[in-house]
Tab-separated table of C-alpha atoms in Angstrom:
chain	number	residue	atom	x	y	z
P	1	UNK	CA	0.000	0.000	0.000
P	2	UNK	CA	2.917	2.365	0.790
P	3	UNK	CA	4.717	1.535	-2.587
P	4	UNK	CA	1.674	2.435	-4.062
P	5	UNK	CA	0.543	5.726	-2.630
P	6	UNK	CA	4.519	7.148	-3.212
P	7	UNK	CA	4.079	6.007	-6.682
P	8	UNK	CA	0.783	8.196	-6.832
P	9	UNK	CA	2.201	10.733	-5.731
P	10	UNK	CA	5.787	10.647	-7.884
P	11	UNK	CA	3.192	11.115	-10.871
P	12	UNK	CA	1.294	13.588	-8.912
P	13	UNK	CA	4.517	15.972	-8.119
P	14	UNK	CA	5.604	14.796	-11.950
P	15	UNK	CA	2.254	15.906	-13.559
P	16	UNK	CA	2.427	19.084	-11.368
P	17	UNK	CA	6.038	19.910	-12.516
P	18	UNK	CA	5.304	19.435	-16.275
P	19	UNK	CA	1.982	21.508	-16.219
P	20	UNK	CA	3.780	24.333	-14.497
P	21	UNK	CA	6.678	24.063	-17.050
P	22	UNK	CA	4.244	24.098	-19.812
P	23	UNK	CA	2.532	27.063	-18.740
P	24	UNK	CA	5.583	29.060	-17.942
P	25	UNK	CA	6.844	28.114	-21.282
P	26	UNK	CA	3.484	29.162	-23.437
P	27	UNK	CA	3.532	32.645	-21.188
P	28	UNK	CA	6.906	33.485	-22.401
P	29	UNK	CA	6.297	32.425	-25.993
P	30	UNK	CA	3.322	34.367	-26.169
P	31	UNK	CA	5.690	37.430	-24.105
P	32	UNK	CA	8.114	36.674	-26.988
P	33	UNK	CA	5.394	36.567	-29.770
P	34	UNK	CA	3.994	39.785	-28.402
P	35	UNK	CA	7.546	41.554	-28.187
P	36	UNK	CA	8.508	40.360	-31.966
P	37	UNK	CA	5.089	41.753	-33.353
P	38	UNK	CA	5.587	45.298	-31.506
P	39	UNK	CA	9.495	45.466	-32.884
P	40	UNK	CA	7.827	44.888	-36.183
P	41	UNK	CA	5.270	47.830	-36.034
């Protein structure tokens, strides 16, 4: 049962760690898409 429940929650904290990765990474593309379009104009 232990075994188990620290395996949950490895994919828990590993699910949790690649969301918030994604997300920071989309913000700054979108920061980065935002920044290239003003230069542009």
């Amino acid at each position: 049962m232990i075994v188990v429940r620290h395996e949950r929650w490895a994919i828990a904290l590993v699910s949790c760690i690649l969301g918030f990765m994604v997300v920071t990474q989309y913000k700054m593309t979108q920061d980065n898409i935002e920044e290239n379009i003003r230069l542009q104009r």
